[in-house]
mmCIF file of C-alpha atoms in Angstrom:
data_model
loop_
_atom_site.group_PDB
_atom_site.id
_atom_site.type_symbol
_atom_site.label_atom_id
_atom_site.label_comp_id
_atom_site.label_asym_id
_atom_site.label_seq_id
_atom_site.Cartn_x
_atom_site.Cartn_y
_atom_site.Cartn_z
ATOM 1 C CA MET R 190 -17.427 21.918 7.031
ATOM 2 C CA GLY R 191 -13.721 22.232 7.790
ATOM 3 C CA ARG R 192 -14.461 22.116 11.525
ATOM 4 C CA TYR R 193 -16.562 18.971 11.114
ATOM 5 C CA ARG R 194 -13.845 17.394 8.997
ATOM 6 C CA ASP R 195 -11.203 18.055 11.663
ATOM 7 C CA ILE R 196 -13.448 16.641 14.394
ATOM 8 C CA ASN R 197 -14.239 13.570 12.315
ATOM 9 C CA GLU R 198 -10.598 12.943 11.501
ATOM 10 C CA GLY R 199 -9.480 13.331 15.096
ATOM 11 C CA LEU R 200 -12.228 10.986 16.270
ATOM 12 C CA ALA R 201 -11.338 8.502 13.524
ATOM 13 C CA TYR R 202 -7.667 8.494 14.605
ATOM 14 C CA LEU R 203 -8.675 7.875 18.219
ATOM 15 C CA LEU R 204 -11.157 5.075 17.492
ATOM 16 C CA LEU R 205 -8.854 3.430 14.978
ATOM 17 C CA GLY R 206 -5.923 3.552 17.387
ATOM 18 C CA VAL R 207 -7.929 2.014 20.231
ATOM 19 C CA PHE R 208 -9.262 -0.683 17.924
ATOM 20 C CA LEU R 209 -5.889 -1.674 16.511
ATOM 21 C CA VAL R 210 -3.784 -1.363 19.667
ATOM 22 C CA PHE R 211 -6.129 -2.741 22.320
ATOM 23 C CA ILE R 212 -9.224 -4.445 20.929
ATOM 24 C CA LEU R 213 -7.809 -6.548 18.083
ATOM 25 C CA PRO R 214 -4.909 -8.110 20.051
ATOM 26 C CA ALA R 215 -7.297 -8.915 22.927
ATOM 27 C CA MET R 216 -9.987 -10.456 20.716
ATOM 28 C CA LEU R 217 -8.001 -12.466 18.189
ATOM 29 C CA ASP R 218 -5.813 -15.537 18.423
ATOM 30 C CA PRO R 219 -2.284 -15.375 16.908
ATOM 31 C CA TYR R 220 -3.421 -16.753 13.548
ATOM 32 C CA GLN R 221 -6.281 -14.263 13.179
ATOM 33 C CA LEU R 222 -4.016 -11.440 14.319
ATOM 34 C CA SER R 223 -1.511 -12.351 11.612
ATOM 35 C CA LEU R 224 -4.329 -12.114 9.052
ATOM 36 C CA PHE R 225 -5.144 -8.586 10.173
ATOM 37 C CA SER R 226 -1.441 -7.810 10.031
ATOM 38 C CA LYS R 227 -1.617 -8.691 6.350
ATOM 39 C CA TYR R 228 -4.532 -6.292 5.874
ATOM 40 C CA ILE R 229 -2.655 -3.554 7.736
ATOM 41 C CA SER R 230 0.274 -3.936 5.336
ATOM 42 C CA MET R 231 -2.134 -2.990 2.551
ATOM 43 C CA ALA R 232 -3.077 0.164 4.470
ATOM 44 C CA PHE R 233 0.363 1.642 3.680
ATOM 45 C CA VAL R 234 -0.513 1.401 -0.007
ATOM 46 C CA ALA R 235 -3.967 2.889 0.540
ATOM 47 C CA ILE R 236 -2.527 5.928 2.345
ATOM 48 C CA GLY R 237 -0.188 6.541 -0.578
ATOM 49 C CA ILE R 238 -3.125 6.339 -2.973
ATOM 50 C CA VAL R 239 -5.012 8.913 -0.882
ATOM 51 C CA LEU R 240 -2.118 11.357 -1.308
ATOM 52 C CA MET R 241 -1.603 10.554 -4.962
ATOM 53 C CA TRP R 242 -5.173 10.089 -6.229
ATOM 54 C CA GLY R 243 -7.385 11.845 -3.693
ATOM 55 C CA TYR R 244 -5.287 15.003 -3.357
ATOM 56 C CA GLY R 245 -3.078 14.934 -6.441
ATOM 57 C CA GLY R 246 -5.572 13.584 -8.963
ATOM 58 C CA ILE R 247 -3.092 10.917 -10.104
ATOM 59 C CA LEU R 248 -4.785 7.566 -10.620
ATOM 60 C CA SER R 249 -2.164 4.817 -10.714
ATOM 61 C CA LEU R 250 -3.204 1.227 -11.305
ATOM 62 C CA GLY R 251 0.323 -0.065 -10.852
ATOM 63 C CA GLN R 252 1.029 0.255 -7.137
ATOM 64 C CA GLY R 253 1.531 -3.498 -7.055
ATOM 65 C CA VAL R 254 4.874 -2.844 -8.773
ATOM 66 C CA PHE R 255 6.269 -0.961 -5.789
ATOM 67 C CA PHE R 256 4.512 -3.210 -3.281
ATOM 68 C CA GLY R 257 6.218 -6.140 -4.981
ATOM 69 C CA ILE R 258 9.627 -4.422 -4.961
ATOM 70 C CA GLY R 259 9.508 -3.978 -1.198
ATOM 71 C CA GLY R 260 8.181 -7.482 -0.680
ATOM 72 C CA TYR R 261 10.762 -9.161 -2.888
ATOM 73 C CA LEU R 262 13.692 -7.190 -1.457
ATOM 74 C CA ILE R 263 12.985 -8.210 2.135
ATOM 75 C CA ALA R 264 12.232 -11.772 0.947
ATOM 76 C CA MET R 265 15.648 -11.904 -0.702
ATOM 77 C CA PHE R 266 17.336 -11.033 2.579
ATOM 78 C CA LEU R 267 15.256 -13.563 4.508
ATOM 79 C CA LYS R 268 15.986 -16.242 1.921
ATOM 80 C CA MET R 269 19.704 -15.519 2.024
ATOM 81 C CA GLU R 270 19.638 -15.805 5.801
ATOM 82 C CA ALA R 271 17.736 -19.104 5.619
ATOM 83 C CA SER R 272 19.978 -20.542 2.871
ATOM 84 C CA ALA R 273 23.396 -19.367 4.066
ATOM 85 C CA PRO R 274 26.044 -20.248 3.089
ATOM 86 C CA GLU R 275 24.423 -21.974 0.076
ATOM 87 C CA ILE R 276 22.390 -20.356 -2.677
ATOM 88 C CA PRO R 277 18.563 -20.611 -2.430
ATOM 89 C CA GLU R 278 17.169 -23.986 -3.432
ATOM 90 C CA PHE R 279 15.024 -22.660 -6.299
ATOM 91 C CA MET R 280 18.236 -21.452 -7.948
ATOM 92 C CA VAL R 281 19.729 -24.930 -7.576
ATOM 93 C CA TRP R 282 16.607 -26.424 -9.162
ATOM 94 C CA SER R 283 17.084 -24.007 -12.080
ATOM 95 C CA SER R 284 20.688 -25.237 -12.535
ATOM 96 C CA MET R 285 22.266 -21.978 -11.406
ATOM 97 C CA GLN R 286 25.812 -22.342 -10.108
ATOM 98 C CA ALA R 287 26.278 -19.000 -8.354
ATOM 99 C CA LEU R 288 24.278 -16.244 -6.749
ATOM 100 C CA PRO R 289 23.219 -13.493 -9.213
ATOM 101 C CA VAL R 290 25.233 -10.317 -8.717
ATOM 102 C CA TRP R 291 22.170 -8.214 -7.945
ATOM 103 C CA TRP R 292 21.309 -10.521 -5.034
ATOM 104 C CA VAL R 293 24.641 -9.938 -3.249
ATOM 105 C CA PRO R 294 23.799 -6.590 -1.519
ATOM 106 C CA PHE R 295 20.774 -8.196 0.093
ATOM 107 C CA LYS R 296 22.928 -10.340 2.313
ATOM 108 C CA SER R 297 23.004 -7.215 4.496
ATOM 109 C CA PHE R 298 19.909 -6.264 6.472
ATOM 110 C CA THR R 299 20.962 -2.607 6.506
ATOM 111 C CA LEU R 300 21.364 -2.476 2.731
ATOM 112 C CA THR R 301 18.047 -4.279 2.333
ATOM 113 C CA VAL R 302 16.186 -1.705 4.439
ATOM 114 C CA ILE R 303 17.855 1.116 2.503
ATOM 115 C CA GLY R 304 16.856 -0.625 -0.731
ATOM 116 C CA VAL R 305 13.216 -0.894 0.368
ATOM 117 C CA PHE R 306 13.117 2.904 0.582
ATOM 118 C CA LEU R 307 15.618 3.986 -2.054
ATOM 119 C CA ILE R 308 15.009 1.664 -5.025
ATOM 120 C CA PRO R 309 11.262 2.341 -5.430
ATOM 121 C CA ALA R 310 11.869 6.050 -4.788
ATOM 122 C CA VAL R 311 14.423 6.330 -7.603
ATOM 123 C CA LEU R 312 12.429 4.214 -10.045
ATOM 124 C CA ALA R 313 9.150 6.002 -9.273
ATOM 125 C CA PHE R 314 10.633 9.486 -9.552
ATOM 126 C CA VAL R 315 12.469 8.856 -12.825
ATOM 127 C CA PHE R 316 9.441 7.171 -14.388
ATOM 128 C CA SER R 317 6.813 9.636 -13.145
ATOM 129 C CA TYR R 318 8.774 12.813 -13.870
ATOM 130 C CA ALA R 319 9.346 11.683 -17.446
ATOM 131 C CA ILE R 320 5.636 10.926 -17.781
ATOM 132 C CA PHE R 321 4.391 14.135 -16.171
ATOM 133 C CA ARG R 322 6.766 16.298 -18.184
ATOM 134 C CA LYS R 323 4.985 14.949 -21.244
ATOM 135 C CA ARG R 324 1.704 15.965 -19.533
ATOM 136 C CA ILE R 325 0.365 12.438 -19.633
ATOM 137 C CA SER R 326 -2.452 12.008 -17.131
ATOM 138 C CA GLY R 327 -5.884 10.529 -16.583
ATOM 139 C CA VAL R 328 -6.766 7.272 -18.258
ATOM 140 C CA TYR R 329 -3.506 7.231 -20.238
ATOM 141 C CA LEU R 330 -1.453 7.254 -17.045
ATOM 142 C CA ALA R 331 -3.667 4.541 -15.551
ATOM 143 C CA ILE R 332 -3.109 2.330 -18.603
ATOM 144 C CA ILE R 333 0.667 2.856 -18.531
ATOM 145 C CA THR R 334 0.933 1.968 -14.842
ATOM 146 C CA LEU R 335 -1.316 -1.034 -15.368
ATOM 147 C CA ALA R 336 0.980 -2.199 -18.154
ATOM 148 C CA LEU R 337 3.974 -1.836 -15.818
ATOM 149 C CA ALA R 338 2.323 -4.114 -13.265
ATOM 150 C CA LEU R 339 1.594 -6.696 -15.940
ATOM 151 C CA ALA R 340 5.132 -6.499 -17.353
ATOM 152 C CA LEU R 341 6.769 -6.932 -13.947
ATOM 153 C CA SER R 342 4.615 -9.921 -13.020
ATOM 154 C CA VAL R 343 5.392 -11.559 -16.374
ATOM 155 C CA TRP R 344 9.131 -10.963 -15.869
ATOM 156 C CA ILE R 345 9.039 -12.412 -12.358
ATOM 157 C CA ILE R 346 7.234 -15.542 -13.546
ATOM 158 C CA GLY R 347 9.621 -15.962 -16.462
ATOM 159 C CA SER R 348 12.756 -15.561 -14.332
ATOM 160 C CA GLN R 349 12.428 -18.756 -12.341
ATOM 161 C CA GLY R 350 16.099 -19.034 -11.482
ATOM 162 C CA GLN R 351 16.390 -15.491 -10.079
ATOM 163 C CA THR R 352 12.973 -14.726 -8.609
ATOM 164 C CA GLY R 353 11.413 -18.095 -7.835
ATOM 165 C CA GLY R 354 9.046 -17.778 -10.792
ATOM 166 C CA SER R 355 5.333 -18.368 -10.254
ATOM 167 C CA ASN R 356 6.022 -19.890 -6.819
ATOM 168 C CA GLY R 357 7.663 -16.725 -5.579
ATOM 169 C CA ILE R 358 10.140 -16.733 -2.699
ATOM 170 C CA THR R 359 9.105 -18.896 0.238
ATOM 171 C CA ASP R 360 10.441 -21.123 2.998
ATOM 172 C CA PHE R 361 12.162 -18.639 5.284
ATOM 173 C CA THR R 362 11.601 -18.615 9.015
ATOM 174 C CA THR R 363 14.005 -16.174 10.675
ATOM 175 C CA LEU R 364 14.706 -12.450 10.751
ATOM 176 C CA LEU R 365 18.112 -11.683 12.254
ATOM 177 C CA GLY R 366 17.882 -14.958 14.145
ATOM 178 C CA MET R 367 14.314 -14.385 15.427
ATOM 179 C CA ASP R 368 11.824 -17.091 14.463
ATOM 180 C CA ILE R 369 9.109 -15.073 12.728
ATOM 181 C CA LEU R 370 6.732 -18.048 12.745
ATOM 182 C CA GLU R 371 6.402 -18.024 16.528
ATOM 183 C CA ASP R 372 3.313 -16.408 18.038
ATOM 184 C CA GLU R 373 5.391 -14.027 20.143
ATOM 185 C CA ALA R 374 7.361 -12.859 17.108
ATOM 186 C CA LYS R 375 4.165 -12.299 15.114
ATOM 187 C CA GLU R 376 2.795 -10.162 17.930
ATOM 188 C CA ILE R 377 6.010 -8.123 18.049
ATOM 189 C CA LEU R 378 5.891 -7.611 14.283
ATOM 190 C CA TYR R 379 2.238 -6.587 14.581
ATOM 191 C CA PHE R 380 3.029 -3.762 17.007
ATOM 192 C CA VAL R 381 6.116 -2.720 15.034
ATOM 193 C CA GLN R 382 3.899 -2.473 11.984
ATOM 194 C CA LEU R 383 1.333 -0.427 13.922
ATOM 195 C CA GLY R 384 4.065 1.979 14.984
ATOM 196 C CA LEU R 385 5.164 2.426 11.373
ATOM 197 C CA LEU R 386 1.556 2.854 10.265
ATOM 198 C CA LEU R 387 0.928 5.572 12.838
ATOM 199 C CA LEU R 388 4.085 7.387 11.728
ATOM 200 C CA VAL R 389 3.025 7.154 8.082
ATOM 201 C CA MET R 390 -0.474 8.438 8.908
ATOM 202 C CA LEU R 391 0.969 11.432 10.748
ATOM 203 C CA ILE R 392 3.350 12.223 7.880
ATOM 204 C CA ALA R 393 0.534 11.956 5.322
ATOM 205 C CA SER R 394 -1.742 14.211 7.404
ATOM 206 C CA PHE R 395 1.107 16.712 7.764
ATOM 207 C CA ILE R 396 1.668 16.798 3.988
ATOM 208 C CA ILE R 397 -2.036 17.366 3.392
ATOM 209 C CA ARG R 398 -2.154 20.311 5.802
ATOM 210 C CA THR R 399 0.964 22.046 4.480
ATOM 211 C CA ARG R 400 1.256 24.382 1.522
ATOM 212 C CA LEU R 401 2.222 21.360 -0.572
ATOM 213 C CA GLY R 402 -1.140 19.772 0.173
ATOM 214 C CA LYS R 403 -2.967 22.891 -0.997
ATOM 215 C CA ILE R 404 -0.883 22.977 -4.176
ATOM 216 C CA LEU R 405 -1.698 19.313 -4.811
ATOM 217 C CA ILE R 406 -5.414 20.072 -4.570
ATOM 218 C CA ALA R 407 -4.973 23.007 -6.936
ATOM 219 C CA ILE R 408 -3.109 20.786 -9.421
ATOM 220 C CA ARG R 409 -5.841 18.182 -9.160
ATOM 221 C CA ASP R 410 -8.560 20.730 -9.902
ATOM 222 C CA HIS R 411 -6.834 23.201 -12.274
ATOM 223 C CA GLU R 412 -3.343 22.077 -13.234
ATOM 224 C CA ASP R 413 -2.967 24.582 -16.062
ATOM 225 C CA ARG R 414 -3.609 27.513 -13.712
ATOM 226 C CA VAL R 415 -1.022 26.220 -11.255
ATOM 227 C CA ARG R 416 1.502 25.775 -14.068
ATOM 228 C CA PHE R 417 0.853 29.295 -15.348
ATOM 229 C CA SER R 418 1.451 30.577 -11.796
ATOM 230 C CA GLY R 419 5.049 29.406 -12.063
ATOM 231 C CA TYR R 420 4.961 26.048 -10.303
ATOM 232 C CA ASN R 421 6.695 23.004 -11.756
ATOM 233 C CA THR R 422 3.634 20.766 -11.624
ATOM 234 C CA ALA R 423 5.493 17.794 -13.117
ATOM 235 C CA LEU R 424 8.018 17.893 -10.262
ATOM 236 C CA ILE R 425 5.326 18.195 -7.585
ATOM 237 C CA LYS R 426 3.301 15.331 -9.041
ATOM 238 C CA ALA R 427 6.443 13.215 -9.360
ATOM 239 C CA PHE R 428 7.194 13.877 -5.689
ATOM 240 C CA VAL R 429 3.800 12.686 -4.447
ATOM 241 C CA PHE R 430 3.950 9.716 -6.827
ATOM 242 C CA THR R 431 7.330 8.824 -5.306
ATOM 243 C CA VAL R 432 5.998 9.124 -1.754
ATOM 244 C CA ALA R 433 3.149 6.769 -2.638
ATOM 245 C CA ALA R 434 5.626 4.327 -4.191
ATOM 246 C CA VAL R 435 7.796 4.274 -1.059
ATOM 247 C CA LEU R 436 4.743 3.687 1.148
ATOM 248 C CA SER R 437 3.728 0.789 -1.110
ATOM 249 C CA SER R 438 7.224 -0.668 -0.834
ATOM 250 C CA VAL R 439 7.142 -0.473 2.972
ATOM 251 C CA GLY R 440 3.756 -2.186 2.912
ATOM 252 C CA GLY R 441 5.163 -4.927 0.698
ATOM 253 C CA ALA R 442 8.079 -5.508 3.064
ATOM 254 C CA MET R 443 5.728 -5.802 6.045
ATOM 255 C CA TYR R 444 3.448 -8.106 4.043
ATOM 256 C CA THR R 445 6.326 -10.507 3.385
ATOM 257 C CA LEU R 446 7.313 -10.559 7.040
ATOM 258 C CA GLN R 447 3.757 -11.256 8.161
ATOM 259 C CA VAL R 448 2.713 -13.762 5.499
ATOM 260 C CA GLY R 449 6.033 -15.545 5.132
ATOM 261 C CA LEU R 450 6.170 -15.466 1.336
ATOM 262 C CA ILE R 451 6.007 -13.195 -1.695
ATOM 263 C CA ALA R 452 4.621 -14.191 -5.088
ATOM 264 C CA PRO R 453 3.861 -12.550 -8.454
ATOM 265 C CA SER R 454 0.149 -12.465 -7.615
ATOM 266 C CA VAL R 455 0.669 -9.414 -5.360
ATOM 267 C CA VAL R 456 2.444 -7.556 -8.164
ATOM 268 C CA GLY R 457 0.035 -8.084 -11.036
ATOM 269 C CA VAL R 458 -2.967 -6.285 -12.456
ATOM 270 C CA MET R 459 -5.644 -7.656 -10.134
ATOM 271 C CA ALA R 460 -3.728 -6.808 -6.978
ATOM 272 C CA SER R 461 -2.951 -3.284 -8.226
ATOM 273 C CA VAL R 462 -6.580 -2.541 -9.045
ATOM 274 C CA GLU R 463 -7.660 -3.952 -5.687
ATOM 275 C CA MET R 464 -5.331 -1.530 -3.916
ATOM 276 C CA VAL R 465 -7.219 1.408 -5.427
ATOM 277 C CA ILE R 466 -10.476 -0.050 -4.093
ATOM 278 C CA TYR R 467 -9.100 0.152 -0.545
ATOM 279 C CA ALA R 468 -8.737 3.924 -0.794
ATOM 280 C CA ALA R 469 -12.001 4.370 -2.692
ATOM 281 C CA VAL R 470 -14.050 2.503 -0.092
ATOM 282 C CA GLY R 471 -12.451 4.143 2.931
ATOM 283 C CA GLY R 472 -12.432 7.579 1.354
ATOM 284 C CA ARG R 473 -9.861 8.887 -1.062
ATOM 285 C CA LEU R 474 -9.612 12.154 0.876
ATOM 286 C CA SER R 475 -9.169 10.552 4.301
ATOM 287 C CA VAL R 476 -6.005 8.998 5.721
ATOM 288 C CA PRO R 477 -7.744 7.023 8.508
ATOM 289 C CA GLY R 478 -10.474 6.155 6.025
ATOM 290 C CA ALA R 479 -7.888 4.509 3.786
ATOM 291 C CA VAL R 480 -6.778 2.304 6.695
ATOM 292 C CA VAL R 481 -10.384 1.327 7.447
ATOM 293 C CA GLY R 482 -10.972 0.563 3.766
ATOM 294 C CA ALA R 483 -7.913 -1.684 3.631
ATOM 295 C CA LEU R 484 -9.065 -3.593 6.718
ATOM 296 C CA LEU R 485 -12.653 -4.002 5.521
ATOM 297 C CA ILE R 486 -11.868 -5.026 1.953
ATOM 298 C CA GLY R 487 -8.990 -7.235 3.083
ATOM 299 C CA TYR R 488 -11.243 -9.095 5.506
ATOM 300 C CA ALA R 489 -14.067 -9.338 2.970
ATOM 301 C CA ARG R 490 -11.644 -10.619 0.331
ATOM 302 C CA SER R 491 -10.361 -13.375 2.610
ATOM 303 C CA TYR R 492 -13.849 -14.422 3.689
ATOM 304 C CA LEU R 493 -15.397 -14.383 0.230
ATOM 305 C CA SER R 494 -12.459 -16.036 -1.533
ATOM 306 C CA GLU R 495 -12.675 -18.923 0.924
ATOM 307 C CA ASN R 496 -16.444 -19.334 0.792
ATOM 308 C CA PHE R 497 -17.228 -18.112 -2.736
ATOM 309 C CA PRO R 498 -14.023 -18.711 -4.729
ATOM 310 C CA GLU R 499 -15.689 -18.265 -8.123
ATOM 311 C CA SER R 500 -17.599 -15.055 -7.454
ATOM 312 C CA TRP R 501 -15.677 -12.929 -4.971
ATOM 313 C CA LEU R 502 -14.142 -10.847 -7.757
ATOM 314 C CA PHE R 503 -17.636 -9.763 -8.804
ATOM 315 C CA PHE R 504 -18.154 -8.521 -5.256
ATOM 316 C CA LEU R 505 -15.058 -6.326 -5.440
ATOM 317 C CA GLY R 506 -16.189 -4.912 -8.770
ATOM 318 C CA ALA R 507 -19.672 -4.213 -7.433
ATOM 319 C CA VAL R 508 -18.268 -2.473 -4.357
ATOM 320 C CA PHE R 509 -16.063 -0.227 -6.488
ATOM 321 C CA ILE R 510 -18.980 0.739 -8.760
ATOM 322 C CA LEU R 511 -21.243 1.392 -5.758
ATOM 323 C CA VAL R 512 -18.692 3.625 -4.091
ATOM 324 C CA VAL R 513 -17.973 5.628 -7.240
ATOM 325 C CA VAL R 514 -21.675 6.142 -7.998
ATOM 326 C CA ALA R 515 -23.243 6.491 -4.533
ATOM 327 C CA MET R 516 -20.374 7.406 -2.176
ATOM 328 C CA PRO R 517 -17.622 9.213 -4.100
ATOM 329 C CA LYS R 518 -15.958 10.202 -0.815
ATOM 330 C CA GLY R 519 -16.226 6.695 0.603
ATOM 331 C CA LEU R 520 -17.047 5.778 4.184
ATOM 332 C CA ALA R 521 -15.196 8.828 5.506
ATOM 333 C CA GLY R 522 -17.417 11.119 3.459
ATOM 334 C CA LEU R 523 -20.527 9.301 4.675
ATOM 335 C CA ALA R 524 -19.418 9.665 8.305
ATOM 336 C CA GLU R 525 -18.745 13.364 7.732
ATOM 337 C CA GLN R 526 -22.241 13.894 6.343
ATOM 338 C CA ILE R 527 -23.844 12.067 9.276
ATOM 339 C CA MET R 528 -21.824 14.107 11.780
ATOM 340 C CA ALA R 529 -22.744 17.390 10.070
ATOM 341 C CA ARG R 530 -26.464 16.531 9.992
ATOM 342 C CA THR R 531 -26.449 15.417 13.622
ATOM 343 C CA THR R 532 -24.722 18.590 14.750
ATOM 344 C CA SER R 533 -27.096 20.704 12.653
ATOM 345 C CA LYS R 534 -30.152 19.095 14.233
ATOM 346 C CA GLU R 535 -28.758 19.568 17.737
ATOM 347 C CA SER R 536 -28.018 23.243 17.118
ATOM 348 C CA SER R 537 -31.515 23.838 15.687
ATOM 349 C CA LEU R 538 -33.047 22.435 18.874
#
């Protein structure tokens, strides 16, 4: 089965790369391509969930928190660039006289990029290590992370003068002087995002194949045995939780650049739960499967929310139940089974 899994994964990387690099840009107009760019930004989150949930057994329902951090940080820089030398207009509307101190570092693009990686990493590690040292896991961890997503979205909405409130941060058009609303700029951002996605996929696959990946699987299946063997399981779980948080933050930053806004809706409970569905559908043990799941569910969400605005949430719920019950390894697991059966029949002939 390991041989079939390697063949499947290699084939999936090849087909996915051809589809994203050559077929999509040739088939779609700039607007449709920007929509798929939005779905690809969610793939960063899904890959992190594969590492964290599929291999580490850590089910977090609060990835929207870190997705939102990355999205809001890059939006702050873009808004500062668009508003310079004045403060953003939503602050003026809220009767603020000066820029909040914590906004000042995000006048710098370099500091903003560092913040996209460093801030979620620090927050995720401190939070998760404290939780895992207390041996909190399973449904209790899921509830805590879900509460974090809810708390952050409530704070953002309530802090109109500093975060834009329920409207979020909008109305920015340039990145370092480049008009990100132009078709050419959107295409450049699309391929930059693909390059980052490929790098992230390779890093995730490398982690899975190293000794750390094997330890993660052991922790997922028998954490007590791993702990008794002398490993600091809390530290290892905190590390993979932090990696997933950073990937979510990068996805949030790319989402803001592609969509042109960031709002509390991508931070809250519904968005966080939806992110888990991406990995579940694609296959929570497959890195390319997570990307496929993000693309499929993202496209289905857009189509159904436009045509069936009152019932599309039921579709997402039904898909999640179906996958858990009938396809626990998602589409990647189904493809692996088909490949194994096909090869078995050919060898028997």
